[in-house]
Amino acid sequence: MFDPEEIKKTLAVIAEADLTRPEEVRDNALMLENLLLNKKIAPSEESEIMIYLTKNGLLRKLHSLYEKFETDLEIDQAKEILGNNLDYRQYLMYKRFFVLIKKEIKLAKIEKQGKVLFIGSGPFPITAILLNSLKGCAVDCYEKNREYAALSVKVISQLGLADKIRIKNRNGKFLSGDNYSVIIVALLAKPKDQILKEISEKISSHTGIICRTSDNLRQAFYEPTNPDCLTLCKIMGKNYAKGEQTISSVLLKKA
């Protein structure tokens, strides 16, 4: 049995991590995962914990912590590859993303001949790399942070994937007119409302959209996508995060 009061106390401590100290960020983020994932916490207790986090202003702190943790991991992995360690499977989040991408491929019926756009690809575009590895499809990536985009361009070149994966320093709310079979919107890609509005206005009815989000207790890791944003399109299906997974995926089509 898990004591919700003890979980609350621990979460309060985790949320106060000093984000300027990488080791503390990593330790606290891993503590957060260990505390909340792969645990049989009753739905009523999950709700109680989320209410506590919301009322005490801890959610935003936890989101900032986990975003910093993931970004640091991506930058470190990118530097590893540029240092000639080309085995991207050593990435700490590799297994988690491998499972996520396999499920998203099935959800959106992504094929080899398809062309995918990934919005919010970050310093280390693991989603694009796995899409190409698993299906062989071409992937365009939008990354609005210039430094992250430049770093990931080098990574893709080092991995010999420049002919399959293109990185563009571009904001997702300014969509080009290319014909994509599937568009994936990263969980950390923002502002979601503007990005989804842009997509819904410019894509054809044949384009599938995967919008990543978080549910229930996993909202301690990521801010969920506002349900109002999803009403711009028609919901066709959803994969819910389970076990050690943190990200859920919603499949949308133009209404």
Backbone as CSV, one residue per row, in Angstrom:
resi,resn,N_x,N_y,N_z,CA_x,CA_y,CA_z,C_x,C_y,C_z
1,MET,0.840,-1.203,0.000,0.000,0.000,0.000,0.875,1.253,0.000
2,PHE,0.376,2.291,-0.651,1.104,3.540,-0.715,0.352,4.605,0.075
3,ASP,1.088,5.319,0.861,0.514,6.361,1.692,0.509,7.678,0.899
4,PRO,-0.656,8.167,0.495,-0.720,9.417,-0.271,-0.045,10.589,0.439
5,GLU,-0.115,10.606,1.767,0.489,11.714,2.516,2.015,11.693,2.380
6,GLU,2.592,10.490,2.404,4.041,10.378,2.226,4.443,10.760,0.813
7,ILE,3.624,10.373,-0.169,3.904,10.739,-1.561,3.859,12.253,-1.726
8,LYS,2.876,12.893,-1.115,2.764,14.353,-1.193,4.002,15.035,-0.616
9,LYS,4.441,14.558,0.547,5.623,15.150,1.194,6.854,15.021,0.296
10,THR,7.013,13.843,-0.293,8.178,13.608,-1.162,8.107,14.475,-2.413
11,LEU,6.919,14.604,-2.989,6.749,15.442,-4.173,7.076,16.901,-3.875
12,ALA,6.712,17.350,-2.697,7.007,18.728,-2.299,8.515,18.964,-2.234
13,VAL,9.249,17.971,-1.768,10.714,18.066,-1.705,11.304,18.039,-3.114
14,ILE,10.836,17.119,-3.941,11.326,16.993,-5.315,11.126,18.296,-6.088
15,ALA,9.983,18.935,-5.883,9.643,20.150,-6.631,10.585,21.313,-6.348
16,GLU,11.294,21.250,-5.226,12.187,22.360,-4.847,13.615,22.169,-5.355
17,ALA,13.810,21.272,-6.307,15.156,21.046,-6.859,15.729,22.334,-7.440
18,ASP,17.018,22.526,-7.264,17.726,23.674,-7.822,18.028,23.374,-9.294
19,LEU,17.338,24.050,-10.206,17.470,23.754,-11.629,18.804,24.181,-12.222
20,THR,19.616,24.890,-11.445,20.946,25.276,-11.925,21.989,24.198,-11.616
21,ARG,21.561,23.139,-10.926,22.478,22.054,-10.561,22.053,20.773,-11.281
22,PRO,22.748,20.427,-12.371,22.356,19.276,-13.195,22.217,17.956,-12.429
23,GLU,23.125,17.692,-11.491,23.041,16.429,-10.755,21.798,16.382,-9.875
24,GLU,21.452,17.509,-9.287,20.258,17.570,-8.448,18.997,17.420,-9.303
25,VAL,19.008,18.033,-10.485,17.887,17.894,-11.417,17.697,16.429,-11.787
26,ARG,18.786,15.767,-12.146,18.709,14.354,-12.556,18.222,13.477,-11.396
27,ASP,18.809,13.671,-10.224,18.431,12.848,-9.068,16.951,13.021,-8.724
28,ASN,16.488,14.263,-8.715,15.094,14.524,-8.347,14.115,14.037,-9.414
29,ALA,14.495,14.173,-10.689,13.622,13.694,-11.764,13.503,12.171,-11.726
30,LEU,14.602,11.491,-11.474,14.566,10.032,-11.377,13.788,9.590,-10.134
31,MET,13.880,10.381,-9.075,13.100,10.101,-7.865,11.606,10.247,-8.171
32,LEU,11.269,11.250,-8.982,9.881,11.473,-9.377,9.352,10.275,-10.171
33,GLU,10.159,9.783,-11.094,9.758,8.609,-11.871,9.553,7.397,-10.961
34,ASN,10.504,7.176,-10.088,10.434,6.014,-9.195,9.222,6.082,-8.271
35,LEU,8.846,7.307,-7.916,7.730,7.501,-6.989,6.379,7.251,-7.653
36,LEU,6.246,7.645,-8.936,4.920,7.660,-9.559,4.676,6.606,-10.636
37,LEU,5.733,6.076,-11.233,5.546,5.113,-12.312,5.582,3.675,-11.797
38,ASN,4.889,2.798,-12.517,4.857,1.367,-12.165,4.347,1.120,-10.752
39,LYS,3.493,1.994,-10.283,2.912,1.829,-8.947,1.402,1.630,-9.082
40,LYS,0.846,0.788,-8.237,-0.604,0.568,-8.238,-1.248,1.545,-7.260
41,ILE,-1.382,2.781,-7.732,-2.004,3.819,-6.924,-3.464,3.934,-7.361
42,ALA,-4.373,3.852,-6.428,-5.806,3.888,-6.740,-6.177,5.217,-7.394
43,PRO,-7.141,5.205,-8.322,-7.575,6.441,-8.994,-7.955,7.550,-8.019
44,SER,-8.608,7.193,-6.906,-9.002,8.207,-5.921,-7.775,8.849,-5.288
45,GLU,-6.716,8.043,-5.086,-5.473,8.572,-4.508,-4.730,9.429,-5.529
46,GLU,-4.791,9.020,-6.814,-4.187,9.839,-7.867,-4.836,11.224,-7.890
47,SER,-6.165,11.243,-7.825,-6.897,12.513,-7.832,-6.525,13.368,-6.633
48,GLU,-6.410,12.729,-5.480,-6.045,13.438,-4.252,-4.668,14.076,-4.382
49,ILE,-3.724,13.328,-4.959,-2.353,13.832,-5.137,-2.339,14.993,-6.127
50,MET,-3.083,14.867,-7.242,-3.108,15.932,-8.245,-3.753,17.198,-7.693
51,ILE,-4.791,17.065,-6.889,-5.421,18.233,-6.261,-4.423,18.930,-5.346
52,TYR,-3.674,18.136,-4.595,-2.658,18.687,-3.689,-1.590,19.462,-4.479
53,LEU,-1.098,18.868,-5.565,-0.058,19.518,-6.374,-0.557,20.816,-6.989
54,THR,-1.816,20.796,-7.422,-2.396,21.985,-8.045,-2.605,23.105,-7.025
55,LYS,-3.207,22.766,-5.891,-3.496,23.765,-4.864,-2.237,24.405,-4.294
56,ASN,-1.159,23.637,-4.231,0.071,24.131,-3.614,1.080,24.677,-4.630
57,GLY,0.644,24.817,-5.873,1.507,25.415,-6.889,2.739,24.601,-7.223
58,LEU,2.672,23.278,-7.042,3.835,22.428,-7.258,3.920,21.870,-8.678
59,LEU,2.804,21.861,-9.391,2.806,21.270,-10.732,3.775,21.984,-11.668
60,ARG,3.725,23.295,-11.687,4.605,24.051,-12.583,6.074,23.799,-12.259
61,LYS,6.377,23.675,-10.968,7.760,23.394,-10.568,8.196,22.008,-11.039
62,LEU,7.297,21.040,-10.913,7.624,19.680,-11.361,7.781,19.641,-12.881
63,HIS,6.933,20.369,-13.602,7.042,20.425,-15.063,8.383,21.030,-15.475
64,SER,8.787,22.101,-14.808,10.068,22.749,-15.118,11.233,21.815,-14.824
65,LEU,11.128,21.099,-13.724,12.163,20.132,-13.359,12.300,19.054,-14.425
66,TYR,11.173,18.470,-14.820,11.245,17.345,-15.743,11.638,17.796,-17.150
67,GLU,11.211,18.988,-17.545,11.628,19.524,-18.840,13.138,19.771,-18.861
68,LYS,13.671,20.319,-17.767,15.111,20.552,-17.677,15.859,19.220,-17.709
69,PHE,15.345,18.230,-17.014,15.939,16.896,-16.987,16.003,16.305,-18.401
70,GLU,14.890,16.344,-19.113,14.854,15.772,-20.452,15.754,16.542,-21.418
71,THR,15.741,17.858,-21.335,16.575,18.671,-22.217,18.050,18.405,-21.963
72,ASP,18.444,18.328,-20.689,19.838,18.011,-20.348,20.240,16.651,-20.902
73,LEU,19.344,15.672,-20.777,19.624,14.331,-21.305,19.850,14.383,-22.813
74,GLU,18.995,15.130,-23.511,19.108,15.216,-24.965,20.414,15.886,-25.378
75,ILE,20.766,16.960,-24.698,22.017,17.669,-25.023,23.212,16.759,-24.769
76,ASP,23.202,16.053,-23.648,24.306,15.139,-23.320,24.412,14.024,-24.359
77,GLN,23.265,13.476,-24.781,23.290,12.407,-25.773,23.777,12.922,-27.129
78,ALA,23.357,14.120,-27.487,23.822,14.723,-28.734,25.342,14.882,-28.716
79,LYS,25.878,15.331,-27.606,27.331,15.512,-27.488,28.066,14.177,-27.529
80,GLU,27.440,13.137,-26.972,28.026,11.787,-27.033,28.179,11.346,-28.488
81,ILE,27.140,11.578,-29.270,27.178,11.175,-30.674,28.195,11.993,-31.451
82,LEU,28.257,13.277,-31.179,29.242,14.126,-31.853,30.667,13.772,-31.429
83,GLY,30.792,13.136,-30.262,32.094,12.649,-29.803,32.432,11.289,-30.376
84,ASN,31.603,10.819,-31.325,31.803,9.576,-32.077,31.257,8.325,-31.403
85,ASN,30.457,8.476,-30.375,29.734,7.334,-29.812,28.374,7.302,-30.506
86,LEU,28.281,6.539,-31.582,27.115,6.599,-32.460,25.963,5.700,-32.031
87,ASP,26.108,4.986,-30.929,25.043,4.084,-30.483,23.988,4.879,-29.716
88,TYR,23.002,5.387,-30.447,21.961,6.201,-29.812,21.057,5.377,-28.903
89,ARG,21.178,4.053,-28.957,20.384,3.192,-28.078,20.824,3.306,-26.618
90,GLN,21.960,3.953,-26.394,22.421,4.178,-25.024,21.706,5.350,-24.356
91,TYR,20.932,6.065,-25.131,20.140,7.179,-24.593,19.240,6.659,-23.467
92,LEU,19.244,7.340,-22.336,18.525,6.867,-21.158,17.040,6.626,-21.431
93,MET,16.457,7.427,-22.322,15.032,7.318,-22.611,14.741,6.421,-23.821
94,TYR,15.756,5.723,-24.331,15.590,4.981,-25.575,14.437,3.983,-25.526
95,LYS,14.415,3.107,-24.531,13.377,2.071,-24.467,11.985,2.688,-24.359
96,ARG,11.882,3.745,-23.589,10.590,4.405,-23.417,10.088,4.971,-24.746
97,PHE,10.985,5.627,-25.488,10.589,6.197,-26.769,10.385,5.115,-27.833
98,PHE,11.132,4.052,-27.752,10.958,2.939,-28.685,9.525,2.404,-28.594
99,VAL,9.057,2.191,-27.370,7.687,1.711,-27.160,6.684,2.753,-27.633
100,LEU,6.923,4.015,-27.292,6.013,5.102,-27.686,5.882,5.189,-29.201
101,ILE,7.019,5.183,-29.906,7.002,5.347,-31.363,6.347,4.142,-32.039
102,LYS,6.611,2.936,-31.542,5.962,1.755,-32.127,4.441,1.860,-32.028
103,LYS,3.963,2.341,-30.881,2.520,2.496,-30.692,1.964,3.611,-31.578
104,GLU,2.732,4.699,-31.745,2.262,5.805,-32.590,2.252,5.403,-34.063
105,ILE,3.217,4.590,-34.480,3.241,4.080,-35.854,1.972,3.281,-36.138
106,LYS,1.594,2.446,-35.183,0.385,1.637,-35.336,-0.869,2.507,-35.283
107,LEU,-0.886,3.464,-34.360,-2.052,4.337,-34.187,-2.353,5.132,-35.449
108,ALA,-1.299,5.695,-36.057,-1.477,6.570,-37.223,-1.227,5.863,-38.554
109,LYS,-0.937,4.552,-38.476,-0.664,3.761,-39.684,0.434,4.405,-40.533
110,ILE,1.559,4.718,-39.899,2.698,5.337,-40.587,3.394,4.284,-41.456
111,GLU,3.602,4.603,-42.731,4.206,3.685,-43.684,5.557,4.213,-44.174
112,LYS,6.327,3.312,-44.778,7.656,3.659,-45.273,7.603,4.794,-46.284
113,GLN,6.599,4.765,-47.157,6.497,5.776,-48.198,5.916,7.096,-47.680
114,GLY,5.521,7.112,-46.416,4.934,8.316,-45.841,5.980,9.394,-45.556
115,LYS,5.488,10.616,-45.398,6.352,11.743,-45.027,5.811,12.325,-43.730
116,VAL,6.659,12.349,-42.711,6.219,12.745,-41.372,6.837,14.085,-40.980
117,LEU,6.054,14.909,-40.327,6.560,16.143,-39.721,6.489,15.987,-38.218
118,PHE,7.606,16.293,-37.551,7.645,16.254,-36.096,7.913,17.663,-35.586
119,ILE,6.968,18.199,-34.818,7.076,19.573,-34.317,7.555,19.558,-32.868
120,GLY,8.691,20.218,-32.626,9.274,20.286,-31.279,10.288,19.191,-31.050
121,SER,11.267,19.081,-31.971,12.172,17.921,-31.976,13.323,18.008,-30.982
122,GLY,13.626,19.205,-30.460,14.638,19.327,-29.412,16.078,19.141,-29.884
123,PRO,17.022,19.066,-28.940,18.444,18.942,-29.291,18.814,17.572,-29.858
124,PHE,18.054,16.532,-29.463,18.326,15.163,-29.897,17.013,14.559,-30.401
125,PRO,16.805,14.543,-31.718,15.490,14.159,-32.274,15.262,12.644,-32.291
126,ILE,15.123,12.059,-31.108,14.986,10.609,-30.989,13.726,10.104,-31.700
127,THR,12.643,10.886,-31.683,11.428,10.468,-32.381,11.683,10.290,-33.871
128,ALA,12.334,11.259,-34.484,12.632,11.183,-35.917,13.569,10.018,-36.219
129,ILE,14.561,9.836,-35.382,15.534,8.750,-35.575,14.836,7.392,-35.513
130,LEU,13.948,7.214,-34.546,13.248,5.940,-34.402,12.218,5.728,-35.510
131,LEU,11.546,6.779,-35.946,10.620,6.649,-37.063,11.338,6.154,-38.310
132,ASN,12.509,6.714,-38.557,13.285,6.280,-39.713,13.833,4.872,-39.527
133,SER,14.278,4.563,-38.320,14.826,3.234,-38.039,13.769,2.147,-38.150
134,LEU,12.567,2.422,-37.618,11.507,1.409,-37.565,10.714,1.287,-38.870
135,LYS,10.536,2.414,-39.590,9.713,2.384,-40.806,10.449,2.825,-42.067
136,GLY,11.609,3.460,-41.907,12.356,3.918,-43.069,11.783,5.149,-43.734
137,CYS,10.839,5.819,-43.052,10.186,6.981,-43.663,11.023,8.248,-43.508
138,ALA,10.751,9.217,-44.376,11.409,10.522,-44.297,10.715,11.366,-43.237
139,VAL,11.507,12.138,-42.491,10.952,12.955,-41.408,11.521,14.372,-41.480
140,ASP,10.638,15.352,-41.460,11.038,16.747,-41.271,10.805,17.101,-39.807
141,CYS,11.714,17.885,-39.242,11.596,18.295,-37.836,11.584,19.814,-37.744
142,TYR,10.654,20.334,-36.949,10.649,21.757,-36.610,11.167,21.905,-35.177
143,GLU,12.153,22.765,-35.021,12.647,23.093,-33.685,12.860,24.606,-33.632
144,LYS,12.118,25.282,-32.744,12.162,26.748,-32.735,13.407,27.313,-32.046
145,ASN,14.058,26.525,-31.182,15.283,26.975,-30.515,16.459,26.814,-31.486
146,ARG,17.091,27.914,-31.831,18.142,27.892,-32.852,19.323,27.007,-32.450
147,GLU,19.728,27.082,-31.178,20.868,26.282,-30.721,20.551,24.792,-30.766
148,TYR,19.339,24.427,-30.340,18.939,23.017,-30.361,18.861,22.504,-31.794
149,ALA,18.318,23.336,-32.678,18.199,22.933,-34.084,19.580,22.713,-34.692
150,ALA,20.510,23.621,-34.423,21.865,23.496,-34.965,22.560,22.243,-34.437
151,LEU,22.358,21.954,-33.154,22.965,20.771,-32.552,22.403,19.500,-33.182
152,SER,21.096,19.452,-33.360,20.481,18.239,-33.911,20.827,18.047,-35.384
153,VAL,21.062,19.126,-36.125,21.530,19.010,-37.513,22.862,18.257,-37.544
154,LYS,23.754,18.608,-36.626,25.055,17.941,-36.551,24.902,16.465,-36.178
155,VAL,23.977,16.199,-35.251,23.736,14.817,-34.816,23.249,13.961,-35.982
156,ILE,22.268,14.472,-36.718,21.699,13.735,-37.844,22.763,13.481,-38.913
157,SER,23.602,14.470,-39.146,24.691,14.308,-40.111,25.687,13.251,-39.637
158,GLN,26.025,13.299,-38.357,26.978,12.338,-37.785,26.449,10.908,-37.880
159,LEU,25.128,10.753,-37.759,24.512,9.429,-37.839,24.277,8.972,-39.278
160,GLY,24.604,9.845,-40.240,24.442,9.490,-41.644,22.993,9.475,-42.095
161,LEU,22.160,10.308,-41.475,20.726,10.302,-41.771,20.244,11.591,-42.437
162,ALA,21.189,12.422,-42.892,20.811,13.734,-43.428,19.927,13.639,-44.666
163,ASP,19.971,12.506,-45.371,19.127,12.348,-46.553,17.724,11.886,-46.199
164,LYS,17.512,11.513,-44.931,16.214,11.016,-44.484,15.528,11.930,-43.476
165,ILE,16.330,12.660,-42.690,15.786,13.517,-41.630,16.292,14.939,-41.835
166,ARG,15.364,15.883,-41.952,15.734,17.289,-42.126,15.292,18.085,-40.904
167,ILE,16.207,18.873,-40.377,15.916,19.720,-39.217,15.747,21.158,-39.688
168,LYS,14.642,21.762,-39.300,14.389,23.156,-39.666,14.220,23.995,-38.408
169,ASN,14.927,25.110,-38.344,14.775,26.034,-37.229,13.508,26.853,-37.500
170,ARG,12.403,26.318,-37.011,11.101,26.893,-37.366,10.112,26.671,-36.230
171,ASN,9.240,27.641,-36.008,8.194,27.526,-35.004,7.018,26.740,-35.579
172,GLY,6.514,25.792,-34.798,5.437,24.930,-35.264,4.151,25.653,-35.616
173,LYS,3.983,26.893,-35.124,2.752,27.621,-35.449,2.833,28.286,-36.824
174,PHE,3.975,28.079,-37.510,4.110,28.565,-38.887,4.401,27.365,-39.777
175,LEU,3.350,26.684,-40.177,3.467,25.438,-40.920,3.683,25.710,-42.402
176,SER,4.647,24.992,-43.004,4.857,25.121,-44.444,3.774,24.318,-45.158
177,GLY,3.693,24.455,-46.467,2.612,23.826,-47.210,2.906,22.424,-47.715
178,ASP,3.956,21.774,-47.184,4.304,20.441,-47.664,3.198,19.437,-47.355
179,ASN,3.097,18.434,-48.179,2.106,17.383,-47.976,2.670,16.308,-47.058
180,TYR,2.239,16.313,-45.807,2.685,15.302,-44.853,1.573,14.280,-44.653
181,SER,1.974,13.023,-44.529,0.987,11.982,-44.257,0.598,11.990,-42.783
182,VAL,1.583,12.316,-41.927,1.346,12.387,-40.484,2.140,13.542,-39.889
183,ILE,1.536,14.266,-38.970,2.223,15.318,-38.208,2.167,14.936,-36.733
184,ILE,3.325,14.918,-36.093,3.398,14.601,-34.662,3.775,15.879,-33.910
185,VAL,2.985,16.210,-32.910,3.243,17.405,-32.096,3.791,16.956,-30.744
186,ALA,5.033,17.323,-30.466,5.691,16.917,-29.213,4.933,17.455,-28.012
187,LEU,5.084,16.774,-26.891,4.373,17.193,-25.695,4.854,18.570,-25.221
188,LEU,6.139,18.840,-25.404,6.686,20.111,-24.951,6.583,21.212,-26.008
189,ALA,6.024,20.902,-27.177,5.839,21.926,-28.213,4.729,22.890,-27.798
190,LYS,5.028,24.175,-27.809,4.067,25.190,-27.395,4.202,26.414,-28.289
191,PRO,3.132,27.205,-28.437,1.800,27.082,-27.829,0.929,26.098,-28.608
192,LYS,0.387,25.087,-27.922,-0.367,24.016,-28.558,-1.589,24.541,-29.324
193,ASP,-2.289,25.525,-28.738,-3.503,26.003,-29.396,-3.183,26.603,-30.757
194,GLN,-2.114,27.396,-30.831,-1.756,28.033,-32.095,-1.216,27.015,-33.099
195,ILE,-0.446,26.050,-32.592,0.110,25.010,-33.469,-1.012,24.175,-34.082
196,LEU,-1.943,23.722,-33.244,-3.036,22.889,-33.748,-3.988,23.679,-34.648
197,LYS,-4.172,24.954,-34.352,-5.017,25.806,-35.213,-4.380,25.921,-36.599
198,GLU,-3.068,26.147,-36.623,-2.343,26.261,-37.889,-2.438,24.960,-38.691
199,ILE,-2.242,23.843,-37.990,-2.312,22.539,-38.657,-3.707,22.301,-39.221
200,SER,-4.728,22.568,-38.397,-6.107,22.284,-38.817,-6.521,23.120,-40.019
201,GLU,-5.906,24.299,-40.171,-6.265,25.178,-41.283,-5.539,24.822,-42.576
202,LYS,-4.364,24.200,-42.460,-3.521,24.012,-43.642,-3.453,22.591,-44.175
203,ILE,-3.763,21.592,-43.359,-3.606,20.212,-43.815,-4.838,19.734,-44.591
204,SER,-4.662,18.619,-45.275,-5.793,17.985,-45.957,-6.458,17.012,-44.993
205,SER,-7.608,16.522,-45.394,-8.347,15.585,-44.539,-7.660,14.221,-44.457
206,HIS,-6.661,14.002,-45.314,-5.953,12.718,-45.323,-4.782,12.682,-44.339
207,THR,-4.394,13.832,-43.835,-3.250,13.904,-42.923,-3.643,13.523,-41.502
208,GLY,-2.898,12.606,-40.917,-3.125,12.241,-39.527,-2.306,13.134,-38.610
209,ILE,-2.852,13.473,-37.474,-2.148,14.303,-36.489,-2.044,13.514,-35.190
210,ILE,-0.840,13.398,-34.680,-0.670,12.821,-33.352,-0.290,13.950,-32.413
211,CYS,-1.140,14.206,-31.451,-0.856,15.221,-30.440,-0.550,14.508,-29.132
212,ARG,0.638,14.696,-28.639,1.031,14.049,-27.389,0.496,14.825,-26.191
213,THR,0.163,14.088,-25.151,-0.383,14.714,-23.955,-0.057,13.854,-22.741
214,SER,-0.550,14.257,-21.589,-0.359,13.484,-20.359,-1.711,13.307,-19.682
215,ASP,-1.839,12.213,-18.933,-3.106,11.902,-18.278,-2.887,11.571,-16.809
216,ASN,-3.920,11.890,-16.017,-3.956,11.467,-14.614,-2.671,11.844,-13.874
217,LEU,-2.072,10.902,-13.156,-0.916,11.216,-12.314,0.308,11.598,-13.145
218,ARG,0.325,11.211,-14.428,1.464,11.550,-15.290,1.485,13.032,-15.646
219,GLN,0.433,13.743,-15.246,0.444,15.200,-15.402,1.428,15.853,-14.430
220,ALA,1.989,15.078,-13.531,3.054,15.591,-12.665,4.344,15.782,-13.462
221,PHE,4.475,15.041,-14.588,5.670,15.164,-15.431,5.507,16.252,-16.489
222,TYR,4.337,16.291,-17.097,4.097,17.211,-18.215,2.741,17.885,-18.076
223,GLU,2.692,19.119,-18.527,1.398,19.802,-18.631,0.580,19.134,-19.728
224,PRO,-0.653,18.745,-19.467,-1.459,18.092,-20.497,-1.886,19.084,-21.571
225,THR,-2.210,18.554,-22.748,-2.769,19.390,-23.802,-4.181,19.817,-23.397
226,ASN,-4.460,21.099,-23.516,-5.790,21.609,-23.186,-6.833,20.914,-24.070
227,PRO,-7.831,20.273,-23.470,-8.863,19.569,-24.261,-9.524,20.462,-25.310
228,ASP,-9.607,21.772,-25.033,-10.218,22.691,-25.992,-9.436,22.731,-27.310
229,CYS,-8.104,22.527,-27.219,-7.269,22.523,-28.427,-7.628,21.352,-29.329
230,LEU,-8.005,20.243,-28.715,-8.291,19.029,-29.477,-9.614,19.120,-30.224
231,THR,-10.472,20.064,-29.834,-11.770,20.195,-30.493,-11.644,20.821,-31.884
232,LEU,-10.440,21.320,-32.216,-10.219,21.866,-33.551,-10.254,20.765,-34.605
233,CYS,-10.041,19.528,-34.165,-10.031,18.380,-35.063,-10.913,17.273,-34.485
234,LYS,-11.037,16.207,-35.232,-11.827,15.066,-34.792,-10.915,14.017,-34.171
235,ILE,-11.228,13.575,-32.960,-10.422,12.560,-32.285,-10.743,11.192,-32.876
236,MET,-9.688,10.508,-33.378,-9.862,9.215,-34.044,-9.397,8.040,-33.187
237,GLY,-8.600,8.318,-32.166,-8.090,7.237,-31.320,-7.095,7.777,-30.315
238,LYS,-6.703,6.942,-29.356,-5.766,7.384,-28.334,-5.013,6.204,-27.729
239,ASN,-3.724,6.400,-27.501,-2.909,5.469,-26.728,-2.639,6.088,-25.362
240,TYR,-2.986,5.386,-24.306,-2.754,5.887,-22.949,-1.424,5.362,-22.409
241,ALA,-0.684,6.237,-21.742,0.574,5.831,-21.123,0.298,4.855,-19.986
242,LYS,1.091,3.782,-19.954,0.978,2.785,-18.886,2.373,2.387,-18.422
243,GLY,2.432,1.813,-17.233,3.720,1.341,-16.726,4.726,2.465,-16.619
244,GLU,5.888,2.268,-17.242,6.929,3.298,-17.155,6.772,4.377,-18.217
245,GLN,5.747,4.259,-19.070,5.495,5.293,-20.077,4.940,6.552,-19.408
246,THR,5.314,7.710,-19.945,4.857,8.985,-19.384,3.980,9.774,-20.350
247,ILE,3.994,9.403,-21.629,3.331,10.199,-22.667,2.184,9.426,-23.303
248,SER,1.018,10.078,-23.405,-0.123,9.536,-24.137,-0.170,10.198,-25.516
249,SER,-0.798,9.510,-26.481,-0.864,10.023,-27.854,-2.299,10.026,-28.344
250,VAL,-2.747,11.175,-28.848,-4.103,11.300,-29.389,-4.001,11.421,-30.903
251,LEU,-4.759,10.608,-31.636,-4.797,10.693,-33.091,-5.961,11.581,-33.520
252,LEU,-5.657,12.574,-34.337,-6.660,13.532,-34.796,-6.719,13.542,-36.318
253,LYS,-7.872,13.921,-36.834,-8.026,14.182,-38.271,-8.787,15.492,-38.439
254,LYS,-8.606,16.115,-39.585,-9.301,17.370,-39.843,-10.807,17.147,-39.792
255,ALA,-11.490,18.016,-39.066,-12.954,17.856,-38.915,-13.686,18.145,-40.203
